[in-house]
Amino acid sequence: RYDQFFSNVCFYRNFSDPVGEVHLITYGAYMCGPDCSYNLTQYWNIVESSEISQPFELSLRRFGWSELGSPLTQPYYTADGYIEQYYDNVVLYAPQDDLSQVRFRPLSLWMGIPVEELVPINHHEQLVFYKVNDPLGHNVPLFFDHFIAEHGGRDLAGNPISETRQISDTLLRQCFETYCLLYD
């Protein structure tokens, strides 16, 4: 969300809010809490979050990325000539002269998530085949494919590095070069 702090009030707008919708942060509720004991930790987390610059926020809205979490670092210049910033779930970067060209660093690969062997196409009606090295690649469930298409496409996700795996009774995971998706 966007926050704008003033001396006595703070306004905010969620990325998902319609244009023109603005809310007022209730400082009293944050400071006092339900039992009227000071909740300073939460208050200072809110204040400190406003101090982080977010140069990629227009691009994030354009791609519909509200799931990235909060920025963890200030944006900074990298040795390869980009501006980069860490978020809870991705690392963003873009050329210094065109922040609209935001991309994701290959965080899954950087974290050492194993790259699985490529497989042949599975012609199941609920799968889409992402060709990586003709004729091999990885099979992607339609629900992951739709999410990727609605959030910047394969260009941002990178190639899949695994097949879909069942993590628990209800949780599925598939990793791509820049992020992993979970389905519950």
Coordinates of C-alpha atoms in Angstrom, one line a residue:
R1 CA 0.0 0.0 0.0
Y2 CA 1.0 3.6 -0.2
D3 CA 1.3 5.6 3.0
Q4 CA 1.6 9.4 3.4
F5 CA 2.6 10.6 6.8
F6 CA 2.0 14.1 8.1
S7 CA 2.6 15.6 11.6
N8 CA -0.7 14.5 13.0
V9 CA -2.3 12.1 10.6
C10 CA -1.4 9.4 8.1
F11 CA -3.4 8.5 4.9
Y12 CA -3.0 5.3 3.1
R13 CA -4.3 3.7 -0.1
N14 CA -4.1 -0.1 -0.8
F15 CA -2.7 -1.1 -4.2
S16 CA -6.0 -2.9 -4.8
D17 CA -8.2 0.2 -4.0
P18 CA -10.1 1.9 -6.8
V19 CA -8.6 5.2 -7.9
G20 CA -9.4 8.0 -5.5
E21 CA -10.1 5.8 -2.5
V22 CA -8.1 6.9 0.5
H23 CA -8.1 5.8 4.1
L24 CA -7.0 7.4 7.4
I25 CA -4.7 5.4 9.7
T26 CA -6.2 5.5 13.1
Y27 CA -3.1 6.4 15.2
G28 CA -5.1 6.1 18.4
A29 CA -5.9 2.5 17.7
Y30 CA -2.3 1.7 16.9
M31 CA -0.9 3.6 20.0
C32 CA -3.5 2.5 22.4
G33 CA -4.6 -1.0 21.3
P34 CA -7.7 -2.8 22.6
D35 CA -6.7 -2.6 26.2
C36 CA -5.3 1.0 25.9
S37 CA -1.7 -0.1 26.6
Y38 CA 0.8 1.5 24.2
N39 CA 1.6 -0.6 21.2
L40 CA 4.8 1.2 20.2
T41 CA 6.4 -1.7 18.3
Q42 CA 3.5 -1.8 15.8
Y43 CA 3.5 2.0 15.6
W44 CA 7.2 2.3 14.8
N45 CA 6.9 -0.5 12.2
I46 CA 4.3 1.6 10.4
V47 CA 6.4 4.8 10.7
E48 CA 9.6 3.0 9.6
S49 CA 7.9 1.4 6.6
S50 CA 7.1 4.8 5.2
E51 CA 10.8 5.6 5.0
I52 CA 11.6 3.1 2.4
S53 CA 11.5 4.4 -1.2
Q54 CA 9.5 2.3 -3.7
P55 CA 10.6 3.3 -7.2
F56 CA 9.0 0.2 -8.7
E57 CA 5.4 0.7 -7.3
L58 CA 3.9 1.8 -10.6
S59 CA 5.2 -1.2 -12.4
L60 CA 4.0 -3.5 -9.6
R61 CA 0.5 -2.1 -9.9
R62 CA 0.6 -2.5 -13.7
F63 CA 1.5 -6.2 -13.3
G64 CA -1.0 -6.8 -10.5
W65 CA 1.7 -7.8 -8.0
S66 CA 0.2 -7.2 -4.6
E67 CA 1.6 -10.5 -3.3
L68 CA 5.3 -9.4 -3.3
G69 CA 5.2 -8.4 0.3
S70 CA 6.9 -5.3 1.7
P71 CA 10.2 -3.8 0.6
L72 CA 13.0 -5.0 2.9
T73 CA 15.7 -2.6 1.7
Q74 CA 16.1 0.8 0.2
P75 CA 16.6 0.7 -3.6
Y76 CA 20.3 0.8 -4.5
Y77 CA 22.6 0.9 -7.5
T78 CA 24.2 -2.4 -8.5
A79 CA 27.6 -3.0 -10.1
D80 CA 25.8 -4.2 -13.3
G81 CA 24.2 -0.8 -13.8
Y82 CA 20.7 -1.5 -12.4
I83 CA 18.6 -0.2 -9.5
E84 CA 17.7 -3.2 -7.2
Q85 CA 15.4 -3.7 -4.2
Y86 CA 14.6 -6.7 -2.0
Y87 CA 11.0 -7.4 -1.1
D88 CA 9.6 -10.2 1.1
N89 CA 9.1 -12.6 -1.9
V90 CA 11.3 -11.3 -4.8
V91 CA 14.3 -9.2 -5.7
L92 CA 13.3 -6.4 -8.2
Y93 CA 15.7 -4.7 -10.6
A94 CA 15.5 -2.3 -13.6
P95 CA 17.7 -0.2 -15.7
Q96 CA 18.5 3.1 -14.0
D97 CA 17.1 5.1 -16.9
D98 CA 13.8 3.1 -17.3
L99 CA 12.2 1.9 -14.1
S100 CA 9.2 0.6 -16.1
Q101 CA 11.4 -2.3 -17.3
V102 CA 11.3 -4.0 -13.9
R103 CA 12.3 -7.6 -13.7
F104 CA 12.9 -10.2 -11.0
R105 CA 16.3 -11.6 -10.1
P106 CA 16.5 -15.4 -10.3
L107 CA 15.9 -15.8 -6.6
S108 CA 14.9 -19.5 -6.7
L109 CA 18.2 -20.3 -8.4
W110 CA 20.1 -18.0 -6.0
M111 CA 18.6 -19.8 -3.0
G112 CA 19.7 -23.2 -4.4
I113 CA 16.3 -24.7 -5.1
P114 CA 17.2 -27.8 -7.1
V115 CA 16.7 -27.6 -10.8
E116 CA 15.0 -30.8 -11.9
E117 CA 15.6 -32.8 -15.1
L118 CA 13.4 -31.6 -18.0
V119 CA 10.5 -33.9 -18.9
P120 CA 8.4 -34.6 -22.0
I121 CA 5.0 -33.1 -22.5
N122 CA 2.1 -34.6 -20.5
H123 CA -1.1 -34.1 -22.6
H124 CA -3.4 -33.8 -19.6
E125 CA -6.2 -31.3 -20.2
Q126 CA -5.3 -29.4 -16.9
L127 CA -1.6 -28.9 -17.8
V128 CA 0.2 -26.5 -20.1
F129 CA 3.7 -27.5 -21.3
Y130 CA 6.5 -24.9 -21.0
K131 CA 9.1 -25.9 -23.5
V132 CA 12.6 -25.1 -22.2
N133 CA 14.9 -27.2 -24.4
D134 CA 13.0 -28.6 -27.4
P135 CA 11.2 -31.0 -27.0
L136 CA 11.6 -31.1 -23.2
G137 CA 10.4 -28.7 -20.5
H138 CA 8.0 -28.8 -17.6
N139 CA 4.3 -29.3 -17.3
V140 CA 2.5 -26.5 -15.5
P141 CA -1.0 -26.7 -14.0
L142 CA -3.5 -24.3 -15.6
F143 CA -4.1 -22.5 -12.3
F144 CA -0.3 -21.6 -12.2
D145 CA -0.3 -20.7 -15.9
H146 CA -3.2 -18.3 -15.4
F147 CA -1.5 -16.7 -12.4
I148 CA 1.7 -16.2 -14.4
A149 CA -0.2 -14.8 -17.4
E150 CA -2.0 -12.3 -15.2
H151 CA 1.2 -11.2 -13.4
G152 CA 3.7 -10.3 -16.1
G153 CA 4.0 -13.6 -18.0
R154 CA 6.8 -16.0 -18.4
D155 CA 9.2 -13.1 -18.9
L156 CA 9.0 -12.3 -15.2
A157 CA 8.6 -15.8 -13.9
G158 CA 11.4 -17.3 -15.9
N159 CA 11.4 -20.9 -17.0
P160 CA 10.0 -23.6 -14.6
I161 CA 12.8 -25.4 -12.8
S162 CA 10.6 -28.2 -11.5
E163 CA 7.4 -30.2 -11.9
T164 CA 4.5 -29.5 -9.6
R165 CA 5.1 -31.2 -6.2
Q166 CA 2.7 -32.0 -3.4
I167 CA 4.1 -30.5 -0.2
S168 CA 1.2 -31.6 2.1
D169 CA -2.3 -33.0 1.8
T170 CA -3.6 -29.7 0.4
L171 CA -0.5 -27.8 -0.7
L172 CA 1.2 -27.9 -4.2
R173 CA 4.4 -26.1 -5.2
Q174 CA 6.1 -25.4 -8.5
C175 CA 9.3 -23.3 -8.8
F176 CA 10.3 -21.1 -11.6
E177 CA 13.6 -19.3 -12.0
T178 CA 12.5 -16.1 -10.1
Y179 CA 9.9 -17.4 -7.7
C180 CA 7.9 -20.4 -6.5
L181 CA 4.2 -20.7 -6.5
L182 CA 2.1 -22.4 -3.9
Y183 CA -1.5 -23.7 -4.4
D184 CA -3.6 -24.5 -1.4

